[in-house]
GROMACS .gro file of C-alpha atoms in nm:
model
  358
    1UNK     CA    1  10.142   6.512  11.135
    2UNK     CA    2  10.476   6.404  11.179
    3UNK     CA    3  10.505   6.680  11.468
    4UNK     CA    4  10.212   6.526  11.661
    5UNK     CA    5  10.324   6.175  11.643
    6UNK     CA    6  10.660   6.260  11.824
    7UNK     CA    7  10.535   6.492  12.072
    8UNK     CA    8  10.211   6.272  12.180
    9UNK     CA    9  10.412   5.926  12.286
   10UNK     CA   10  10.625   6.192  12.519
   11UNK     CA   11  10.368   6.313  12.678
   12UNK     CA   12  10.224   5.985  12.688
   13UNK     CA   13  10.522   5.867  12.888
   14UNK     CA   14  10.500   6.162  13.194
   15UNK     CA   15  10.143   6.047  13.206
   16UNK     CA   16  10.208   5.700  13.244
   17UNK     CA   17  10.530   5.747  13.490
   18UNK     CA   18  10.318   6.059  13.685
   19UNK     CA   19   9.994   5.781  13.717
   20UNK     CA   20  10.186   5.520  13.832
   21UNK     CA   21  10.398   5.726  14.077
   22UNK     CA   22  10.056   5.871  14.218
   23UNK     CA   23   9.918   5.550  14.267
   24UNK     CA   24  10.229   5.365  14.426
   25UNK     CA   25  10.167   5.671  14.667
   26UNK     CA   26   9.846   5.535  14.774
   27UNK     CA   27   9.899   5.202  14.764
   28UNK     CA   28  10.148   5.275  15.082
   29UNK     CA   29   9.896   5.547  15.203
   30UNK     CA   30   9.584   5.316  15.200
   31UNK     CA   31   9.805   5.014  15.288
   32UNK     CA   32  10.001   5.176  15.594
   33UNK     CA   33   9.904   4.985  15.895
   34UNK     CA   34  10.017   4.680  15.768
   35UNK     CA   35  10.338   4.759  15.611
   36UNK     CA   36  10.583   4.790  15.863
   37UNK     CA   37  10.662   4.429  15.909
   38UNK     CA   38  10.764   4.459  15.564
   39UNK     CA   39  10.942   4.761  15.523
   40UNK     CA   40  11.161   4.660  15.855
   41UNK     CA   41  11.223   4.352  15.675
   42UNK     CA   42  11.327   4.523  15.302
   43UNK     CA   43  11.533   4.769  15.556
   44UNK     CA   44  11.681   4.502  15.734
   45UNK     CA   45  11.775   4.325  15.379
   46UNK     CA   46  11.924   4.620  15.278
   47UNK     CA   47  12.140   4.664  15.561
   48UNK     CA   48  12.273   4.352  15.607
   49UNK     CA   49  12.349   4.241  15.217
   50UNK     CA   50  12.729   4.380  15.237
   51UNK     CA   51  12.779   4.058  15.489
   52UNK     CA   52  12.649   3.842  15.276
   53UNK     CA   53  12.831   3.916  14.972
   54UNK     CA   54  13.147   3.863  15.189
   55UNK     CA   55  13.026   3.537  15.275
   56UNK     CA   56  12.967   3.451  14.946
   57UNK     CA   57  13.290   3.558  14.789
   58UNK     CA   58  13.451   3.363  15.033
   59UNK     CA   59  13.267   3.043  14.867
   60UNK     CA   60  12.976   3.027  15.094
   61UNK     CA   61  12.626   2.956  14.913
   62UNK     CA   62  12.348   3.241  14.927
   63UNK     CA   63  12.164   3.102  15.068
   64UNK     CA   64  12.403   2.936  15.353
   65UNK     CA   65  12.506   3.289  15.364
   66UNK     CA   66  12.134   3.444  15.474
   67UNK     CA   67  12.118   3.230  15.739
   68UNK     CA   68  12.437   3.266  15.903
   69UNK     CA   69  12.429   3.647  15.903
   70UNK     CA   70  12.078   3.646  16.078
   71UNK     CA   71  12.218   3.363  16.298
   72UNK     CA   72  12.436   3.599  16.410
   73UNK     CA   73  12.259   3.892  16.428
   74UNK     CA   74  11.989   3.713  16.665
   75UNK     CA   75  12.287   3.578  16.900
   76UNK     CA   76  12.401   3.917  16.932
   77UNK     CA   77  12.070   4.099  16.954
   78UNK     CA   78  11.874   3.903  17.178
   79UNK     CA   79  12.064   3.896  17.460
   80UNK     CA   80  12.105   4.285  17.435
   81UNK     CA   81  11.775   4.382  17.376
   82UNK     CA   82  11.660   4.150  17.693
   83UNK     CA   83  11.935   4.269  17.937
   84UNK     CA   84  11.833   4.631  17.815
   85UNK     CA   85  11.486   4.578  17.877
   86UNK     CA   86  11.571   4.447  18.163
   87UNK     CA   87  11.759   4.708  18.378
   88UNK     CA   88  11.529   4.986  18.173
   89UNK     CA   89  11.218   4.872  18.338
   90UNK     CA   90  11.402   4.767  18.671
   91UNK     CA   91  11.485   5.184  18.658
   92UNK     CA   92  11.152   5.247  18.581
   93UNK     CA   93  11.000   5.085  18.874
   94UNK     CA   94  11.246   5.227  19.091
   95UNK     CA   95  11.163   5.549  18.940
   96UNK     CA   96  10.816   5.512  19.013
   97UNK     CA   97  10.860   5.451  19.391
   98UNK     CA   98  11.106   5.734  19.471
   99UNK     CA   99  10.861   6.019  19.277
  100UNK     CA  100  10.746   6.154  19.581
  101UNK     CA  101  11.073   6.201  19.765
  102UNK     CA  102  11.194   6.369  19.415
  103UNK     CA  103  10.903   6.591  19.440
  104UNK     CA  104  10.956   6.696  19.774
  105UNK     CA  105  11.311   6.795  19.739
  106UNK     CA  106  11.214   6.982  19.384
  107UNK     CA  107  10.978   7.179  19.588
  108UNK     CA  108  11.258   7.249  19.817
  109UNK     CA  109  11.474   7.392  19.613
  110UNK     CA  110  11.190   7.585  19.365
  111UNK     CA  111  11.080   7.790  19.704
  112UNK     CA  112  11.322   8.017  19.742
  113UNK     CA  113  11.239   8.138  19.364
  114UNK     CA  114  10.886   8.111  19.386
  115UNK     CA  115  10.903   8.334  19.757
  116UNK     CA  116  11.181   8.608  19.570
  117UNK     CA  117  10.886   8.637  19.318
  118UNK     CA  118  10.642   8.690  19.566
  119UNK     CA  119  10.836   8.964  19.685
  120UNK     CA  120  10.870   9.133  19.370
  121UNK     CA  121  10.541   9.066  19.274
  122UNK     CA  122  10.305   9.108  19.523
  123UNK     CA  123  10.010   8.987  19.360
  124UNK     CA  124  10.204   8.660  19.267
  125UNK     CA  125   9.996   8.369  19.461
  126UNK     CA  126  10.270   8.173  19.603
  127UNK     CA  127  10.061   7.941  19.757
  128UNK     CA  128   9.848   7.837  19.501
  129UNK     CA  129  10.150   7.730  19.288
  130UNK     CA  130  10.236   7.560  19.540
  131UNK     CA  131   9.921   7.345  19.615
  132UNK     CA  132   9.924   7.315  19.248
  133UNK     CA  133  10.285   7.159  19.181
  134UNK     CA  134  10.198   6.867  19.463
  135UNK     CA  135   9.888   6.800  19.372
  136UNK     CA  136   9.926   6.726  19.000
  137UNK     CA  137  10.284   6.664  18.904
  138UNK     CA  138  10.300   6.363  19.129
  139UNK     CA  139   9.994   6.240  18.927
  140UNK     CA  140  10.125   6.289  18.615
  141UNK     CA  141  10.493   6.188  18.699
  142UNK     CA  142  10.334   5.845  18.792
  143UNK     CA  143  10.092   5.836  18.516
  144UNK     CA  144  10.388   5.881  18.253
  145UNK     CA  145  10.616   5.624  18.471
  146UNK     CA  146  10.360   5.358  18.469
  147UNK     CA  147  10.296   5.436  18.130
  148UNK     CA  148  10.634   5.375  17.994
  149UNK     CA  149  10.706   5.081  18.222
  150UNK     CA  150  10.393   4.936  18.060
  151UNK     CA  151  10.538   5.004  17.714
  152UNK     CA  152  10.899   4.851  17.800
  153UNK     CA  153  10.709   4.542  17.943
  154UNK     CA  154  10.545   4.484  17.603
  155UNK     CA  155  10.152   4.546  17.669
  156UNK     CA  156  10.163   4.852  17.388
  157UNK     CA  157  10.061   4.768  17.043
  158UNK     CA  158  10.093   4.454  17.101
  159UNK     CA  159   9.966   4.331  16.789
  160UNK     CA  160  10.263   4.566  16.578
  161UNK     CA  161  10.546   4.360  16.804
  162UNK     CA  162  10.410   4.045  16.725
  163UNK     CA  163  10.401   4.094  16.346
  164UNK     CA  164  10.731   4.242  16.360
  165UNK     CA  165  10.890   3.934  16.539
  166UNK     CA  166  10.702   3.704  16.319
  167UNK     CA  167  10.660   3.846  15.950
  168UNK     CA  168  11.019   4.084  15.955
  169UNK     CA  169  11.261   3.788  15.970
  170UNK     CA  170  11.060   3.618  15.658
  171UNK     CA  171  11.120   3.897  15.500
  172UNK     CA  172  11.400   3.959  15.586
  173UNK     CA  173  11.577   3.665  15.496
  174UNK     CA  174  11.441   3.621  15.189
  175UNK     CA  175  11.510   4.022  15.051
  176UNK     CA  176  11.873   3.860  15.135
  177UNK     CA  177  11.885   3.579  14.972
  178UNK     CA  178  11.732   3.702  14.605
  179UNK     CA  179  11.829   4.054  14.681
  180UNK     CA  180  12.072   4.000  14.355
  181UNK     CA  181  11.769   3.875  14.147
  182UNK     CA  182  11.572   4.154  14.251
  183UNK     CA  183  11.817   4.423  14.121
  184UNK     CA  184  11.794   4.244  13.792
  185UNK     CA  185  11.493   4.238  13.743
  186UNK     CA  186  11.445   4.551  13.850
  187UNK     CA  187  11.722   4.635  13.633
  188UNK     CA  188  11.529   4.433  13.343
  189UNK     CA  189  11.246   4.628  13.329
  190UNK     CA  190  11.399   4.989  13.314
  191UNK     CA  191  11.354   5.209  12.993
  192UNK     CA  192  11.615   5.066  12.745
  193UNK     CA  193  11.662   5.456  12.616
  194UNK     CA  194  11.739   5.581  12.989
  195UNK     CA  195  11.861   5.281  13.119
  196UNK     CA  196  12.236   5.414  13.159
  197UNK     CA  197  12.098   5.772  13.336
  198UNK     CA  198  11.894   5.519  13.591
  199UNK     CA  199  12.157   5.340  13.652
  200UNK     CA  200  12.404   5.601  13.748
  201UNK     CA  201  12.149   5.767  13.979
  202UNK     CA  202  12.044   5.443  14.142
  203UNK     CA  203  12.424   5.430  14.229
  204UNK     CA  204  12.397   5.749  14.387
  205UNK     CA  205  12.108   5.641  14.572
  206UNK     CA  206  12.282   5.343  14.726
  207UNK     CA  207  12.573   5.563  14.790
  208UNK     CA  208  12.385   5.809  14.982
  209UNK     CA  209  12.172   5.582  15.158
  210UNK     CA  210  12.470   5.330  15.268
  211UNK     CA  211  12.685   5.636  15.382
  212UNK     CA  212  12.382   5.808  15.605
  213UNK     CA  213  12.171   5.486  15.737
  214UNK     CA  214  12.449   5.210  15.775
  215UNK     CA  215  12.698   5.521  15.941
  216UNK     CA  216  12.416   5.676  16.124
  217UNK     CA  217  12.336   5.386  16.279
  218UNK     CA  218  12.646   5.295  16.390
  219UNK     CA  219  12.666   5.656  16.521
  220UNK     CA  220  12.311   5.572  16.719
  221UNK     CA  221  12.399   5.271  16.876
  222UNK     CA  222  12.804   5.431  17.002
  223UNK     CA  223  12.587   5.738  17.129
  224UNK     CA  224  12.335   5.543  17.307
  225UNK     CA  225  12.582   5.277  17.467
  226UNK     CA  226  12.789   5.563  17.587
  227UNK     CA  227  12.510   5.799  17.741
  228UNK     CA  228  12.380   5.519  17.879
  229UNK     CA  229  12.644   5.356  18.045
  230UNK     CA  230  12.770   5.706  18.152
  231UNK     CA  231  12.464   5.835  18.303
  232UNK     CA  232  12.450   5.481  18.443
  233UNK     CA  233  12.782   5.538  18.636
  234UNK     CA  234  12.701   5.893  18.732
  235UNK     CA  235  12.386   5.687  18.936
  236UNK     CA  236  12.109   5.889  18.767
  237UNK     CA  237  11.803   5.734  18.760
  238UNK     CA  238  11.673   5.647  18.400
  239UNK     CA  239  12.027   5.698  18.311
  240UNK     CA  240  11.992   5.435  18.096
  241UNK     CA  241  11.672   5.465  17.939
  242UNK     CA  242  11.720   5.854  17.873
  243UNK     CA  243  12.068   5.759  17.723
  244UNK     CA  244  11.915   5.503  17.493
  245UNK     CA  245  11.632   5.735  17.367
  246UNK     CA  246  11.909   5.961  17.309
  247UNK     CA  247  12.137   5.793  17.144
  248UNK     CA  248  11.827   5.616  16.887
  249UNK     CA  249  11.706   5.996  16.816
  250UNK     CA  250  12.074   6.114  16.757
  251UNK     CA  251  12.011   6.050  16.405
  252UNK     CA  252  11.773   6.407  16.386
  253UNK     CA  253  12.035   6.660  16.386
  254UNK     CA  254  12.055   6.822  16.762
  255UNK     CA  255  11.710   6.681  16.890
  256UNK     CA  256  11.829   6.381  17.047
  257UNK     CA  257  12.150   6.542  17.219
  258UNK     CA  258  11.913   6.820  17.312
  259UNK     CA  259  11.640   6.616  17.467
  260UNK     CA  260  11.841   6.381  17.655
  261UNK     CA  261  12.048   6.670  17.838
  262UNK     CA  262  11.736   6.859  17.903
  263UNK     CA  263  11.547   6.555  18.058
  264UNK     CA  264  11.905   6.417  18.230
  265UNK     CA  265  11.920   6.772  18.396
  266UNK     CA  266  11.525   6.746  18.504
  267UNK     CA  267  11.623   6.399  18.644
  268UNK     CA  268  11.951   6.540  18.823
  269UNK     CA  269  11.804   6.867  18.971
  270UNK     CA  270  11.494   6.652  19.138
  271UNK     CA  271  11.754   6.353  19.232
  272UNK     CA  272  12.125   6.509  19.342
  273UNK     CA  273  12.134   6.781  19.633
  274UNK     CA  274  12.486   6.852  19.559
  275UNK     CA  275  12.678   7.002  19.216
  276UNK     CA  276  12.869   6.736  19.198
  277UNK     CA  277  12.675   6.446  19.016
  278UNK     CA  278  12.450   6.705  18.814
  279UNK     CA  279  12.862   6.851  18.691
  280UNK     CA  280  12.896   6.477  18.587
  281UNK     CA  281  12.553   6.490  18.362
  282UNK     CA  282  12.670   6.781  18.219
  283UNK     CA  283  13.035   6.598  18.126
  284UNK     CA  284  12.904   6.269  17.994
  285UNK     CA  285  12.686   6.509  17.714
  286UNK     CA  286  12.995   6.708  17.669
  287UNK     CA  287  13.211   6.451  17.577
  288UNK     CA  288  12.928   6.247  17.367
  289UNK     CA  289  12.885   6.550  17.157
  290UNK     CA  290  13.284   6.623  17.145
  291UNK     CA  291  13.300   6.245  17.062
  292UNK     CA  292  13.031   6.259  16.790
  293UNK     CA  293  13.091   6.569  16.589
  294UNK     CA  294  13.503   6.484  16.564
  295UNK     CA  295  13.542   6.142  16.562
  296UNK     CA  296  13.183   5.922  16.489
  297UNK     CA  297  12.996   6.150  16.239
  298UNK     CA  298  13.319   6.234  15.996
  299UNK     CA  299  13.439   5.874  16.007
  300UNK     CA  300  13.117   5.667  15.980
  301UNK     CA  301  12.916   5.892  15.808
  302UNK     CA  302  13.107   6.103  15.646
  303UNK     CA  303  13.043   6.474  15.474
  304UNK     CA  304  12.990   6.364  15.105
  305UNK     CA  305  12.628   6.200  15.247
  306UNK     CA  306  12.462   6.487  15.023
  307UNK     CA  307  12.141   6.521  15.275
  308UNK     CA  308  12.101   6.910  15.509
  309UNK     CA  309  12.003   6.861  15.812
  310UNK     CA  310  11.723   7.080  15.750
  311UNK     CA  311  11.565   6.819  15.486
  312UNK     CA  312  11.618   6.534  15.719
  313UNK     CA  313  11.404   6.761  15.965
  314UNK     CA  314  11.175   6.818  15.731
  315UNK     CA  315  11.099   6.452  15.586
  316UNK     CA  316  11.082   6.322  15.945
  317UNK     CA  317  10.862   6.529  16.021
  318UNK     CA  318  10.645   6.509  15.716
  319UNK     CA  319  10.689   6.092  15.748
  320UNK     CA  320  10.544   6.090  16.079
  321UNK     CA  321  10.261   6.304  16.019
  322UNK     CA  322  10.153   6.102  15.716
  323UNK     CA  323  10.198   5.765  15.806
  324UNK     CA  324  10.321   5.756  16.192
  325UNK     CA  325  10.601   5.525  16.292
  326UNK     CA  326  10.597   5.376  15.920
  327UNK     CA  327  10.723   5.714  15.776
  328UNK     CA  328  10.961   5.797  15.991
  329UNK     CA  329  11.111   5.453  15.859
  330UNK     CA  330  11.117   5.507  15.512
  331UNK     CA  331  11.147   5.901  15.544
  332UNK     CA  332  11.508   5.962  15.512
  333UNK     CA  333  11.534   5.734  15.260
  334UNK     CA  334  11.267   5.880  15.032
  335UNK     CA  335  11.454   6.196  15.122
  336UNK     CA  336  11.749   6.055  15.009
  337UNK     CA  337  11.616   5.979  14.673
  338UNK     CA  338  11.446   6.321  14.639
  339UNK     CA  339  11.737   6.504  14.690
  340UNK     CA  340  11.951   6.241  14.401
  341UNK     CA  341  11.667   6.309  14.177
  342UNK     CA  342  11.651   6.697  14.214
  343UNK     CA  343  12.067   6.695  14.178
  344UNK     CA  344  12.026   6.525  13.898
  345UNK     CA  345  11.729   6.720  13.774
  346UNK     CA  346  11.967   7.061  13.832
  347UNK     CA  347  12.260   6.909  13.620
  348UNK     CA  348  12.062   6.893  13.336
  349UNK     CA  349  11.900   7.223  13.379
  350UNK     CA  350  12.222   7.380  13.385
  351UNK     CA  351  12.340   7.183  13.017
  352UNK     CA  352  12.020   7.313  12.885
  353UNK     CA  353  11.949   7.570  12.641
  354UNK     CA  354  11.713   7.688  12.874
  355UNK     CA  355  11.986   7.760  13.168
  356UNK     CA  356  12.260   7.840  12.887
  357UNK     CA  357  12.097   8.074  12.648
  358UNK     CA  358  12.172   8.428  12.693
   0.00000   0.00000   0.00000
């Protein structure tokens, strides 16, 4: 009897903690469309919480504090943001309107390739590729350049943006101002038997999510300032838009440096008739990727991060197939805490009879 009584609270306990894990699950699953406000604004919290523990060790009041760090962060992000929009949809127009001339000097310079396969194959139909590059890819070029103008402009999803701007600085502000009472009672509420073990991994949480997000956004924003203003100077057009996008996709290992040199060199080829300028292209990605594997990545992120490449792949991928743009918020930091959990999970494993026993 004795047996059963210890054995049946235990198991108990990995229902209770298994039910209540499943059902947090789809809480966010079932609950998905509107949470993004919210998570943004927790995310946001998070971030920004270092500067206001500065401010309040100098003296300052929380709550004095919150408000002066979003102060600031609206001064400085607001003008950005509406300058960037700016010349990004200015480029877009322009874009737009010079399509056609693009397309005519691709076709230009694609001939000579498409006539040498002709000759080699004689049943290649030269013509009909032909007929077929002019009279769809100027339809789609302009479809997709309308398209994104229209995004930039702020007609798409509309009704996300305006939650965002309204319901994300609420919640943001206060996540910062009772972000300390949170932890505690948080911290009130754990097991009392475990309460040591949680502790020390929710440290290593924090670690590895401060060292990966906080860095890799500073990595994101240096990357996409300097493609920008690079491609910018080099005078291709959507420099700066491709040079954003590249820099805020950075943060999946080799996709964003990837995409923006392959699009960059689309641009260029269609754009440039000389080497020259396309040469250029080709530098500014050179030195952003000599510039971000020596100097950005080791000093603001840092190696002891604790998260492969691979398994940020992975749960960005998986986010954004579950729950769209939501997940691919909250997907490396779920994948941050999966991978502190299964360390921890493999530590204990190997002190176990079960790993030790010969």
């Amino acid at each position: 009897m004795q047996t059963q009584q210890t054995i049946k609270p235990a198991n108990h306990n990995w229902l209770f903690w298994l039910g209540l894990f499943v059902l947090f699950c789809y809480g966010i699953y079932v609950l998905r469309s509107v949470l993004l406000p919210f998570v943004a604004g927790i995310i946001i919290g998070y971030l920004l919480d270092p500067w206001v523990v500065k401010f309040t060790k100098m003296g300052m009041n929380r709550t004095l504090a919150t408000c002066l760090v979003l102060v600031l962060l609206i001064i400085i992000l607001v003008p950005a943001v509406a300058l960037l929009i700016s010349v990004i949809n200015e480029q877009v127009s322009r874009f737009v309107s010079v399509i056609p001339e693009y397309l005519s000097a691709l076709a230009k310079k694609i001939e000579p390739y498409i006539n040498d396969l002709q000759k080699n194959y004689p049943n290649f139909d030269a013509e009909k590729v032909k007929l077929y590059i002019r009279s769809n890819l100027a339809s789609y070029l302009k479809f997709l350049g309308k398209l994104a103008q229209n995004i930039i402009s702020g007609s798409f999803a509309l009704a996300n943006i305006i939650s965002l701007l309204l319901i994300t600085p609420v919640v943001a502000f206060y996540m910062l101002r009772d972000w300390d009472g949170f932890v505690l009672k948080i911290d009130s509420l754990l097991p009392r038997k475990n309460k040591k073990s949680i502790r020390e991994q929710a440290k290593e949480i924090d670690r590895t999510l401060a060292g990966f997000i906080r860095g890799q956004l500073s990595v994101c924003v240096l990357l996409g300032s300097f493609y920008s203003l690079g491609l910018y100077f080099v005078g291709l057009e959507l420099g700066v838009l491709v040079g954003f996008i590249a820099g805020l996709i950075s943060f999946i290992p080799y996709i964003g440096s990837i995409s923006g040199f392959v699009i960059s060199m689309g641009i260029a080829f269609a754009q440039f008739d000389s080497i020259g300028p396309i040469l250029q292209v080709v530098g500014v990605f050179a030195v952003g990727q000599f510039l971000e594997g020596n100097f950005l990545t080791p000093k603001l992120v840092g190696d002891s991060v604790g998260l492969h490449p691979v398994w940020i792949m992975f749960a960005l991928l998986a986010g954004g197939v579950l729950l769209g743009f939501l997940g691919l918020m909250i997907a490396v930091p779920t994948a941050a805490v999966i991978g502190v959990l299964i360390r921890h999970a493999i530590r204990n494993y190997k002190h176990s009879s079960l790993y030790l026993e010969d």
